[in-house]
Amino acid sequence: MKSKYKVCILAAGKGSRNSWAENSHKALLPVKNKAAISFIIEKYLDAHEFVIAVGHNKELLKDYLIIAHPKTKIRLVNVKNYMNKGSGPGQSLLECKKYLQMPFISHACDAICTNNHARPNKNWIAYDYKKKENQIVATIKRKKDKDLFYKSVIKEKTKIFIGVAGIYDYKKFWLNLESQNYYSNKFKSKLNTEKQMLDGFYGFEKKDINLIKYKWWDIGTDYNYRQFLLFNKDPKNLILPKKNEFIYFQNNLVIKFFIDKKTTQLRYKRSKIIRSFMPKKVRSMGNYLYYPYIKGTILTKINSKNTFTILLNKLKKYLWKTKKLNKKELKIFKKECDLFYQYKTYKRIDLLLKKKNSLDKYEFINNSKVPSVRNILKKIDWALLSNGFPVNFHGDTAPNNIICQNSKDFKLIDWRESFGSLIYYGDIYYDLAKMYHALILPQLLDTGNYIEFKKKKKKLRSNLSLLTTYNYL
């Protein structure tokens, strides 16, 4: 009979090293179509209970766990000190102590391990190798002195502690963690003194602690998280990730997280306004919108003129229904179109060129002389664009947001919360433009398969492979 154990996930800290988690939580960062905390939980399905230390944005974690893991035995522990002097993984563990009176595993919420986990049938520390990194880490060395952990900047291939450990002798561990601060003092900086969980291992004989090699990704920093995304693409979800919203596939649900709670509320409301083609049982909780997972194939992957024609006819009949507006409403609509097209375009271009002004330096593209981006924008007839056609709209009818359940049944996902400030109607040409654009250049992580650039001084050559569906337009 296997002995019981618990898992303590340390998720109280703010995670200031990763801008993706700046306004959310690093435990909610998407990891292979799941939130990081779900990825970790699913590694320990035989655990007796999950004790999760929470602090920063704890309500976001609480709501997510209710939606994604309703049947999992989870206890949330509110950590009072999670960002001031003396905070840190050791302090978080101490505040969870009374719920961890049996062998347990401590797991940092930004440590993504792809191997099978070890059970806490003995004391162990998980490590992986790092070659060179500027940040200060806890390295593991079997020297003759009493220390197991050393504070260092990695200059060569080195064993480092990854924030995952198994504690079998939990009574001794707690006594050590409460009574002294050996590693906390050793690892302190001028700006910060964290309570380190490593203090719990001080006083253990080295022979009583096993070192276990793990396959590990640290998603705690921007660079490391980008590297993780780059090397762990999932063919089932090639959508470009955004910093203001995340998507998860968990518990047979599609779960969308929005940093702005108002966005969630509006999207839920718009699902009732759109009605046709919407997923069944769309629900919301806090910052989350969720609905049952829809089986089917995205339009991007379908090569059928007949299917595409049926789709357009159905959209015209059931979604793009004309909205009759009075003079006042029509005036507001045209103003919204102008703001949506002209103002928003200039704002985005200005922001882009402010960051990367060099993008506008090319005078020739594919041997054709081209004006600057701003000069191109001056030639656009904005008044014509603002003369839109009001209909019930979706807001992002890109082929990757259209799921074909068969050649005649379709579901639309990732609808927008508004057209400018309008929620009951928008411009049909915006829906058509989103579809047209995405048929030419997919909004997917494998976009590199479709487009190629070659640069030389002020000349640029591009080679674009159009999607098969594009030929039907």
Tab-separated table of C-alpha atoms in Angstrom:
chain	number	residue	atom	x	y	z
A	1	MET	CA	0.000	0.000	0.000
A	2	LYS	CA	1.391	3.390	-1.017
A	3	SER	CA	1.890	5.859	1.821
A	4	LYS	CA	-0.025	9.133	1.726
A	5	TYR	CA	1.678	12.396	0.909
A	6	LYS	CA	0.684	15.973	0.179
A	7	VAL	CA	1.913	18.545	-2.309
A	8	CYS	CA	2.525	22.150	-1.339
A	9	ILE	CA	2.553	24.523	-4.310
A	10	LEU	CA	4.196	27.836	-3.483
A	11	ALA	CA	2.206	30.490	-5.340
A	12	ALA	CA	2.105	33.482	-3.002
A	13	GLY	CA	4.770	35.684	-4.578
A	14	LYS	CA	4.198	38.411	-7.140
A	15	GLY	CA	6.496	37.036	-9.837
A	16	SER	CA	7.966	40.413	-10.785
A	17	ARG	CA	10.616	38.887	-13.084
A	18	ASN	CA	8.032	37.890	-15.706
A	19	SER	CA	6.060	40.673	-17.393
A	20	TRP	CA	3.562	38.109	-18.718
A	21	ALA	CA	2.423	37.645	-15.124
A	22	GLU	CA	2.601	41.318	-14.163
A	23	ASN	CA	-1.154	41.799	-13.904
A	24	SER	CA	-2.155	38.174	-13.459
A	25	HIS	CA	-0.131	35.430	-11.772
A	26	LYS	CA	2.828	33.299	-12.794
A	27	ALA	CA	0.882	30.177	-11.750
A	28	LEU	CA	-1.641	31.100	-14.472
A	29	LEU	CA	0.871	31.384	-17.313
A	30	PRO	CA	-0.146	29.081	-20.196
A	31	VAL	CA	1.964	25.912	-20.288
A	32	LYS	CA	1.125	23.442	-23.056
A	33	ASN	CA	-2.511	24.632	-23.204
A	34	LYS	CA	-2.866	24.535	-19.417
A	35	ALA	CA	-2.260	26.991	-16.613
A	36	ALA	CA	1.112	26.300	-14.998
A	37	ILE	CA	-0.604	25.309	-11.757
A	38	SER	CA	-2.764	22.743	-13.611
A	39	PHE	CA	0.321	21.294	-15.270
A	40	ILE	CA	1.865	20.839	-11.814
A	41	ILE	CA	-1.290	19.404	-10.209
A	42	GLU	CA	-1.622	16.785	-12.939
A	43	LYS	CA	1.879	15.538	-12.157
A	44	TYR	CA	0.711	14.484	-8.684
A	45	LEU	CA	-2.684	12.894	-9.204
A	46	ASP	CA	-1.956	10.333	-6.461
A	47	ALA	CA	-1.412	13.061	-3.840
A	48	HIS	CA	-3.677	13.015	-0.786
A	49	GLU	CA	-4.195	16.795	-0.912
A	50	PHE	CA	-2.821	19.948	-2.500
A	51	VAL	CA	-1.922	22.749	-0.116
A	52	ILE	CA	-1.458	25.938	-2.121
A	53	ALA	CA	0.160	29.018	-0.606
A	54	VAL	CA	-1.531	32.105	-2.062
A	55	GLY	CA	-1.076	35.839	-1.649
A	56	HIS	CA	-0.644	37.997	-4.746
A	57	ASN	CA	-3.855	38.055	-6.833
A	58	LYS	CA	-5.188	35.129	-4.821
A	59	GLU	CA	-8.750	35.592	-6.105
A	60	LEU	CA	-7.571	34.908	-9.665
A	61	LEU	CA	-6.101	31.584	-8.520
A	62	LYS	CA	-9.121	30.724	-6.393
A	63	ASP	CA	-11.600	31.269	-9.249
A	64	TYR	CA	-9.433	29.362	-11.709
A	65	LEU	CA	-9.116	26.330	-9.441
A	66	ILE	CA	-12.889	26.239	-8.857
A	67	ILE	CA	-13.476	26.155	-12.624
A	68	ALA	CA	-10.601	23.909	-13.685
A	69	HIS	CA	-10.290	21.478	-10.732
A	70	PRO	CA	-13.695	21.208	-9.039
A	71	LYS	CA	-13.123	17.618	-7.872
A	72	THR	CA	-9.504	17.934	-6.731
A	73	LYS	CA	-8.864	18.159	-2.988
A	74	ILE	CA	-7.278	21.586	-2.642
A	75	ARG	CA	-6.657	23.751	0.409
A	76	LEU	CA	-5.713	27.398	-0.120
A	77	VAL	CA	-3.591	29.022	2.574
A	78	ASN	CA	-3.499	32.820	2.709
A	79	VAL	CA	0.104	33.907	3.249
A	80	LYS	CA	0.106	37.148	5.220
A	81	ASN	CA	3.659	38.175	4.385
A	82	TYR	CA	4.350	37.443	0.751
A	83	MET	CA	6.186	40.567	-0.427
A	84	ASN	CA	7.822	42.341	2.530
A	85	LYS	CA	11.052	41.693	4.430
A	86	GLY	CA	11.215	38.091	5.592
A	87	SER	CA	8.853	36.819	2.915
A	88	GLY	CA	9.876	34.082	0.525
A	89	PRO	CA	9.355	30.369	-0.087
A	90	GLY	CA	10.410	29.479	3.451
A	91	GLN	CA	7.876	31.846	5.008
A	92	SER	CA	5.122	30.568	2.712
A	93	LEU	CA	5.900	27.004	3.779
A	94	LEU	CA	5.843	27.939	7.459
A	95	GLU	CA	2.356	29.397	7.071
A	96	CYS	CA	1.265	26.081	5.550
A	97	LYS	CA	2.955	23.997	8.246
A	98	LYS	CA	-0.121	22.852	10.174
A	99	TYR	CA	-1.551	21.292	7.004
A	100	LEU	CA	1.679	19.496	6.136
A	101	GLN	CA	2.132	17.078	9.021
A	102	MET	CA	3.044	14.136	6.830
A	103	PRO	CA	5.616	13.550	4.072
A	104	PHE	CA	5.132	16.165	1.374
A	105	ILE	CA	6.548	17.664	-1.798
A	106	SER	CA	7.248	21.386	-2.055
A	107	HIS	CA	6.901	22.707	-5.619
A	108	ALA	CA	7.476	26.285	-6.798
A	109	CYS	CA	4.660	27.371	-9.132
A	110	ASP	CA	7.096	28.566	-11.823
A	111	ALA	CA	9.001	25.260	-11.956
A	112	ILE	CA	7.702	23.244	-14.919
A	113	CYS	CA	8.989	19.672	-14.832
A	114	THR	CA	8.278	17.339	-17.731
A	115	ASN	CA	9.456	14.093	-16.132
A	116	ASN	CA	7.494	11.799	-13.807
A	117	HIS	CA	7.731	12.926	-10.200
A	118	ALA	CA	9.413	11.135	-7.336
A	119	ARG	CA	7.401	10.323	-4.216
A	120	PRO	CA	8.532	11.636	-0.788
A	121	ASN	CA	9.423	8.162	0.497
A	122	LYS	CA	12.785	9.704	1.407
A	123	ASN	CA	14.248	13.180	1.491
A	124	TRP	CA	15.269	14.432	-1.921
A	125	ILE	CA	16.133	17.599	-3.798
A	126	ALA	CA	15.441	18.027	-7.510
A	127	TYR	CA	18.113	19.594	-9.689
A	128	ASP	CA	18.854	20.299	-13.297
A	129	TYR	CA	21.884	21.612	-15.153
A	130	LYS	CA	22.315	25.176	-16.308
A	131	LYS	CA	25.215	26.371	-18.439
A	132	LYS	CA	25.426	30.161	-18.140
A	133	GLU	CA	22.976	32.593	-16.632
A	134	ASN	CA	23.287	36.068	-15.120
A	135	GLN	CA	20.820	35.571	-12.304
A	136	ILE	CA	21.942	34.371	-8.877
A	137	VAL	CA	20.833	30.822	-8.134
A	138	ALA	CA	21.239	28.093	-5.542
A	139	THR	CA	23.821	25.656	-6.866
A	140	ILE	CA	24.241	22.165	-5.432
A	141	LYS	CA	27.704	20.795	-4.676
A	142	ARG	CA	28.858	17.775	-2.686
A	143	LYS	CA	31.816	19.455	-0.980
A	144	LYS	CA	33.455	18.330	2.228
A	145	ASP	CA	31.934	21.141	4.308
A	146	LYS	CA	28.433	20.986	5.808
A	147	ASP	CA	26.823	23.119	3.105
A	148	LEU	CA	24.799	21.627	0.275
A	149	PHE	CA	23.655	24.863	-1.366
A	150	TYR	CA	25.827	27.721	-2.607
A	151	LYS	CA	24.909	31.174	-3.876
A	152	SER	CA	26.486	31.729	-7.281
A	153	VAL	CA	26.213	33.149	-10.779
A	154	ILE	CA	26.461	30.297	-13.259
A	155	LYS	CA	29.558	30.455	-15.459
A	156	GLU	CA	29.712	26.804	-16.492
A	157	LYS	CA	27.509	23.729	-16.512
A	158	THR	CA	26.264	23.501	-12.937
A	159	LYS	CA	23.740	21.614	-10.836
A	160	ILE	CA	21.116	24.018	-9.547
A	161	PHE	CA	18.185	23.609	-7.179
A	162	ILE	CA	14.956	23.992	-9.204
A	163	GLY	CA	12.507	24.744	-6.404
A	164	VAL	CA	11.149	21.195	-6.066
A	165	ALA	CA	11.909	18.929	-3.108
A	166	GLY	CA	10.556	15.870	-1.315
A	167	ILE	CA	10.437	15.999	2.493
A	168	TYR	CA	10.079	12.664	4.250
A	169	ASP	CA	11.480	13.682	7.664
A	170	TYR	CA	8.985	16.497	7.950
A	171	LYS	CA	9.265	16.971	11.740
A	172	LYS	CA	13.003	17.592	11.519
A	173	PHE	CA	12.491	19.798	8.455
A	174	TRP	CA	9.953	22.004	10.291
A	175	LEU	CA	12.173	22.276	13.369
A	176	ASN	CA	15.083	23.459	11.227
A	177	LEU	CA	12.972	25.837	9.125
A	178	GLU	CA	11.567	27.537	12.241
A	179	SER	CA	14.718	27.668	14.341
A	180	GLN	CA	17.397	29.144	12.116
A	181	ASN	CA	18.126	31.204	8.987
A	182	TYR	CA	21.439	29.812	7.797
A	183	TYR	CA	20.723	29.762	4.053
A	184	SER	CA	18.477	32.836	4.269
A	185	ASN	CA	21.445	34.839	5.558
A	186	LYS	CA	23.791	33.230	3.081
A	187	PHE	CA	21.560	34.126	0.119
A	188	LYS	CA	20.481	37.599	1.252
A	189	SER	CA	21.159	40.664	-0.881
A	190	LYS	CA	21.473	44.369	-0.085
A	191	LEU	CA	17.879	44.917	-1.158
A	192	ASN	CA	16.195	41.825	0.156
A	193	THR	CA	16.356	39.122	2.800
A	194	GLU	CA	14.057	36.246	1.880
A	195	LYS	CA	13.194	33.370	4.117
A	196	GLN	CA	14.562	30.401	2.176
A	197	MET	CA	12.961	26.955	2.325
A	198	LEU	CA	16.514	25.591	2.137
A	199	ASP	CA	16.853	26.412	5.849
A	200	GLY	CA	14.729	23.329	6.479
A	201	PHE	CA	17.522	21.123	5.129
A	202	TYR	CA	20.217	22.691	7.296
A	203	GLY	CA	21.432	20.128	9.790
A	204	PHE	CA	20.516	17.133	7.610
A	205	GLU	CA	23.386	14.811	6.856
A	206	LYS	CA	24.236	14.894	3.174
A	207	LYS	CA	23.831	11.141	3.006
A	208	ASP	CA	20.209	11.592	4.138
A	209	ILE	CA	19.300	13.740	1.115
A	210	ASN	CA	19.103	12.258	-2.366
A	211	LEU	CA	19.690	14.381	-5.449
A	212	ILE	CA	17.291	13.645	-8.297
A	213	LYS	CA	17.756	14.888	-11.850
A	214	TYR	CA	14.619	16.525	-13.291
A	215	LYS	CA	13.784	17.840	-16.751
A	216	TRP	CA	12.972	21.412	-15.847
A	217	TRP	CA	11.863	24.697	-17.321
A	218	ASP	CA	11.957	27.899	-15.285
A	219	ILE	CA	9.125	30.169	-16.480
A	220	GLY	CA	9.803	32.784	-13.840
A	221	THR	CA	11.509	35.245	-16.210
A	222	ASP	CA	10.518	36.745	-19.556
A	223	TYR	CA	13.427	35.158	-21.413
A	224	ASN	CA	12.938	31.687	-19.951
A	225	TYR	CA	9.202	31.746	-20.569
A	226	ARG	CA	9.720	32.759	-24.206
A	227	GLN	CA	12.207	29.919	-24.572
A	228	PHE	CA	9.653	27.518	-23.135
A	229	LEU	CA	6.992	28.687	-25.624
A	230	LEU	CA	9.446	28.398	-28.499
A	231	PHE	CA	10.514	24.842	-27.717
A	232	ASN	CA	7.104	23.529	-26.634
A	233	LYS	CA	4.713	24.447	-29.425
A	234	ASP	CA	1.507	22.461	-29.398
A	235	PRO	CA	0.094	21.634	-32.865
A	236	LYS	CA	-3.421	21.666	-31.376
A	237	ASN	CA	-3.126	25.306	-30.339
A	238	LEU	CA	-0.967	27.550	-32.491
A	239	ILE	CA	-2.592	30.820	-31.453
A	240	LEU	CA	-0.127	33.585	-30.711
A	241	PRO	CA	-0.165	34.168	-26.913
A	242	LYS	CA	-1.095	37.622	-25.584
A	243	LYS	CA	-0.144	39.306	-22.352
A	244	ASN	CA	-3.623	40.591	-21.525
A	245	GLU	CA	-5.479	37.314	-22.021
A	246	PHE	CA	-4.718	33.606	-21.704
A	247	ILE	CA	-6.484	30.504	-22.979
A	248	TYR	CA	-6.519	27.062	-21.356
A	249	PHE	CA	-7.980	23.674	-22.254
A	250	GLN	CA	-8.784	22.003	-18.964
A	251	ASN	CA	-11.456	19.692	-17.519
A	252	ASN	CA	-13.092	19.412	-20.988
A	253	LEU	CA	-13.506	23.185	-20.934
A	254	VAL	CA	-12.126	26.101	-22.876
A	255	ILE	CA	-11.180	28.684	-20.247
A	256	LYS	CA	-10.367	32.244	-21.258
A	257	PHE	CA	-8.691	34.582	-18.792
A	258	PHE	CA	-8.840	38.367	-19.250
A	259	ILE	CA	-6.844	40.821	-17.165
A	260	ASP	CA	-9.727	43.300	-17.438
A	261	LYS	CA	-12.787	41.854	-15.688
A	262	LYS	CA	-15.018	44.174	-17.745
A	263	THR	CA	-13.881	42.372	-20.897
A	264	THR	CA	-15.094	39.075	-19.422
A	265	GLN	CA	-18.452	40.567	-18.546
A	266	LEU	CA	-18.932	42.098	-21.993
A	267	ARG	CA	-17.928	38.901	-23.800
A	268	TYR	CA	-20.420	36.937	-21.753
A	269	LYS	CA	-23.118	39.497	-22.574
A	270	ARG	CA	-22.200	39.461	-26.258
A	271	SER	CA	-22.476	35.676	-26.408
A	272	LYS	CA	-26.170	36.177	-25.621
A	273	ILE	CA	-26.460	38.938	-28.243
A	274	ILE	CA	-24.740	36.959	-31.035
A	275	ARG	CA	-26.495	33.672	-30.145
A	276	SER	CA	-26.061	31.972	-33.543
A	277	PHE	CA	-22.872	29.889	-33.871
A	278	MET	CA	-21.980	30.381	-30.185
A	279	PRO	CA	-20.641	27.545	-27.996
A	280	LYS	CA	-23.170	25.983	-25.643
A	281	LYS	CA	-23.313	26.921	-21.957
A	282	VAL	CA	-21.025	29.955	-22.012
A	283	ARG	CA	-20.353	30.967	-18.406
A	284	SER	CA	-18.261	33.496	-16.525
A	285	MET	CA	-16.637	33.854	-13.119
A	286	GLY	CA	-14.545	36.868	-12.179
A	287	ASN	CA	-11.920	37.295	-14.893
A	288	TYR	CA	-12.783	33.995	-16.597
A	289	LEU	CA	-15.075	33.085	-19.471
A	290	TYR	CA	-15.519	29.354	-20.066
A	291	TYR	CA	-17.546	26.865	-22.058
A	292	PRO	CA	-17.408	23.154	-23.040
A	293	TYR	CA	-14.636	22.198	-25.427
A	294	ILE	CA	-15.858	22.055	-29.044
A	295	LYS	CA	-14.726	19.158	-31.206
A	296	GLY	CA	-14.058	19.895	-34.845
A	297	THR	CA	-11.487	21.340	-37.261
A	298	ILE	CA	-10.566	25.000	-37.613
A	299	LEU	CA	-11.334	26.465	-41.022
A	300	THR	CA	-7.642	27.223	-41.535
A	301	LYS	CA	-7.025	23.495	-41.979
A	302	ILE	CA	-9.927	22.796	-44.363
A	303	ASN	CA	-9.492	22.762	-48.137
A	304	SER	CA	-13.065	22.875	-49.410
A	305	LYS	CA	-14.668	25.548	-51.545
A	306	ASN	CA	-18.103	24.107	-50.801
A	307	THR	CA	-17.590	24.341	-47.024
A	308	PHE	CA	-16.369	27.919	-47.292
A	309	THR	CA	-19.348	28.926	-49.440
A	310	ILE	CA	-21.834	27.312	-47.038
A	311	LEU	CA	-20.188	29.149	-44.148
A	312	LEU	CA	-20.451	32.570	-45.818
A	313	ASN	CA	-24.090	32.001	-46.695
A	314	LYS	CA	-24.914	30.960	-43.128
A	315	LEU	CA	-23.085	33.928	-41.646
A	316	LYS	CA	-25.001	36.257	-43.942
A	317	LYS	CA	-28.336	34.682	-43.019
A	318	TYR	CA	-27.965	34.105	-39.278
A	319	LEU	CA	-25.233	36.476	-38.007
A	320	TRP	CA	-24.746	39.478	-40.282
A	321	LYS	CA	-28.309	40.691	-39.953
A	322	THR	CA	-28.784	44.340	-40.867
A	323	LYS	CA	-29.426	46.717	-37.973
A	324	LYS	CA	-31.759	49.596	-38.808
A	325	LEU	CA	-30.480	52.789	-37.165
A	326	ASN	CA	-32.115	56.160	-36.711
A	327	LYS	CA	-30.227	59.374	-37.583
A	328	LYS	CA	-28.728	59.739	-34.113
A	329	GLU	CA	-27.606	56.103	-33.962
A	330	LEU	CA	-26.192	56.307	-37.493
A	331	LYS	CA	-24.148	59.382	-36.577
A	332	ILE	CA	-22.738	57.591	-33.532
A	333	PHE	CA	-22.004	54.499	-35.625
A	334	LYS	CA	-20.033	56.477	-38.234
A	335	LYS	CA	-18.069	58.208	-35.488
A	336	GLU	CA	-17.241	54.842	-33.936
A	337	CYS	CA	-16.127	53.541	-37.343
A	338	ASP	CA	-13.798	56.516	-37.760
A	339	LEU	CA	-12.331	56.052	-34.291
A	340	PHE	CA	-12.049	52.311	-34.791
A	341	TYR	CA	-10.366	52.463	-38.197
A	342	GLN	CA	-8.452	55.748	-38.441
A	343	TYR	CA	-7.572	56.641	-34.855
A	344	LYS	CA	-6.793	53.063	-33.796
A	345	THR	CA	-4.629	52.457	-36.898
A	346	TYR	CA	-2.537	55.605	-36.351
A	347	LYS	CA	-2.195	54.800	-32.669
A	348	ARG	CA	-0.912	51.296	-33.371
A	349	ILE	CA	1.454	52.426	-36.135
A	350	ASP	CA	2.885	55.195	-33.934
A	351	LEU	CA	3.425	52.709	-31.112
A	352	LEU	CA	5.114	50.219	-33.439
A	353	LEU	CA	7.436	52.769	-35.049
A	354	LYS	CA	8.289	54.217	-31.658
A	355	LYS	CA	9.554	50.796	-30.614
A	356	LYS	CA	11.073	49.788	-33.978
A	357	ASN	CA	11.571	52.835	-36.177
A	358	SER	CA	13.913	50.812	-38.403
A	359	LEU	CA	10.898	48.933	-39.823
A	360	ASP	CA	10.063	51.974	-41.959
A	361	LYS	CA	13.522	52.370	-43.475
A	362	TYR	CA	12.980	50.092	-46.494
A	363	GLU	CA	12.476	52.001	-49.735
A	364	PHE	CA	12.022	48.943	-51.949
A	365	ILE	CA	9.948	45.825	-51.297
A	366	ASN	CA	10.240	43.085	-53.913
A	367	ASN	CA	11.938	45.634	-56.201
A	368	SER	CA	8.961	48.026	-56.055
A	369	LYS	CA	9.531	51.480	-54.603
A	370	VAL	CA	7.261	52.082	-51.617
A	371	PRO	CA	6.473	55.233	-49.629
A	372	SER	CA	6.742	55.391	-45.849
A	373	VAL	CA	3.966	53.876	-43.752
A	374	ARG	CA	2.650	57.301	-42.758
A	375	ASN	CA	2.525	58.441	-46.377
A	376	ILE	CA	0.564	55.300	-47.243
A	377	LEU	CA	-1.919	56.087	-44.480
A	378	LYS	CA	-2.441	59.610	-45.876
A	379	LYS	CA	-3.728	58.097	-49.120
A	380	ILE	CA	-6.521	56.151	-47.410
A	381	ASP	CA	-10.060	57.467	-47.808
A	382	TRP	CA	-11.002	57.354	-44.137
A	383	ALA	CA	-14.430	58.910	-44.808
A	384	LEU	CA	-15.282	55.991	-47.082
A	385	LEU	CA	-14.132	53.467	-44.491
A	386	SER	CA	-16.204	55.205	-41.833
A	387	ASN	CA	-19.330	54.708	-43.914
A	388	GLY	CA	-19.824	51.219	-42.501
A	389	PHE	CA	-22.703	48.764	-42.717
A	390	PRO	CA	-24.233	48.008	-39.275
A	391	VAL	CA	-24.915	44.343	-38.495
A	392	ASN	CA	-24.760	41.917	-35.617
A	393	PHE	CA	-21.055	41.056	-35.637
A	394	HIS	CA	-18.509	38.609	-34.281
A	395	GLY	CA	-15.396	40.789	-34.247
A	396	ASP	CA	-12.719	38.270	-35.225
A	397	THR	CA	-13.891	35.869	-37.921
A	398	ALA	CA	-10.362	34.686	-38.670
A	399	PRO	CA	-10.429	31.055	-39.943
A	400	ASN	CA	-8.705	29.869	-36.764
A	401	ASN	CA	-11.755	31.112	-34.814
A	402	ILE	CA	-14.206	29.148	-36.945
A	403	ILE	CA	-14.667	25.498	-35.986
A	404	CYS	CA	-16.207	23.188	-38.561
A	405	GLN	CA	-18.028	20.303	-36.910
A	406	ASN	CA	-18.968	19.024	-40.342
A	407	SER	CA	-19.384	20.623	-43.773
A	408	LYS	CA	-22.597	22.388	-42.675
A	409	ASP	CA	-22.275	23.067	-38.929
A	410	PHE	CA	-20.001	25.765	-37.547
A	411	LYS	CA	-19.117	27.312	-34.213
A	412	LEU	CA	-17.499	30.724	-33.764
A	413	ILE	CA	-15.082	31.249	-30.890
A	414	ASP	CA	-13.065	34.172	-29.513
A	415	TRP	CA	-15.709	36.778	-30.318
A	416	ARG	CA	-14.943	40.400	-29.448
A	417	GLU	CA	-16.543	42.274	-26.585
A	418	SER	CA	-17.350	45.393	-28.631
A	419	PHE	CA	-16.931	47.401	-31.818
A	420	GLY	CA	-15.462	50.532	-30.309
A	421	SER	CA	-18.012	51.312	-27.597
A	422	LEU	CA	-20.842	49.451	-29.351
A	423	ILE	CA	-21.926	45.935	-28.346
A	424	TYR	CA	-25.225	45.386	-30.199
A	425	TYR	CA	-23.922	46.065	-33.703
A	426	GLY	CA	-20.716	46.764	-35.620
A	427	ASP	CA	-19.410	47.051	-39.174
A	428	ILE	CA	-19.748	43.963	-41.374
A	429	TYR	CA	-16.602	44.992	-43.236
A	430	TYR	CA	-14.575	44.567	-40.060
A	431	ASP	CA	-15.619	40.907	-39.847
A	432	LEU	CA	-14.872	40.460	-43.545
A	433	ALA	CA	-11.506	42.215	-43.251
A	434	LYS	CA	-10.450	40.007	-40.316
A	435	MET	CA	-11.333	36.925	-42.331
A	436	TYR	CA	-9.569	38.191	-45.459
A	437	HIS	CA	-6.418	39.163	-43.569
A	438	ALA	CA	-6.115	35.844	-41.742
A	439	LEU	CA	-6.619	33.885	-44.957
A	440	ILE	CA	-3.597	35.676	-46.410
A	441	LEU	CA	-1.418	35.575	-43.298
A	442	PRO	CA	-2.456	33.155	-40.521
A	443	GLN	CA	-2.382	34.458	-36.952
A	444	LEU	CA	-0.675	31.310	-35.724
A	445	LEU	CA	2.632	30.349	-34.139
A	446	ASP	CA	3.590	28.536	-37.357
A	447	THR	CA	3.323	31.759	-39.402
A	448	GLY	CA	7.016	31.297	-40.182
A	449	ASN	CA	5.994	28.404	-42.436
A	450	TYR	CA	4.108	30.814	-44.693
A	451	ILE	CA	6.309	33.899	-44.938
A	452	GLU	CA	9.999	34.543	-45.510
A	453	PHE	CA	11.991	37.790	-45.452
A	454	LYS	CA	15.383	38.745	-46.860
A	455	LYS	CA	16.849	42.150	-45.964
A	456	LYS	CA	19.654	44.103	-47.592
A	457	LYS	CA	20.238	47.747	-46.669
A	458	LYS	CA	17.074	49.610	-47.750
A	459	LYS	CA	15.695	46.713	-49.763
A	460	LEU	CA	13.374	43.976	-48.569
A	461	ARG	CA	12.242	40.812	-50.285
A	462	SER	CA	9.322	38.787	-48.997
A	463	ASN	CA	7.924	35.469	-50.082
A	464	LEU	CA	4.396	34.688	-48.939
A	465	SER	CA	2.752	31.297	-49.360
A	466	LEU	CA	-0.995	31.848	-49.379
A	467	LEU	CA	-3.361	29.462	-47.639
A	468	THR	CA	-5.323	27.128	-49.918
A	469	THR	CA	-8.594	28.678	-48.721
A	470	TYR	CA	-7.422	32.065	-49.950
A	471	ASN	CA	-7.856	30.896	-53.544
A	472	TYR	CA	-11.620	30.686	-53.000
A	473	LEU	CA	-12.030	34.422	-52.311
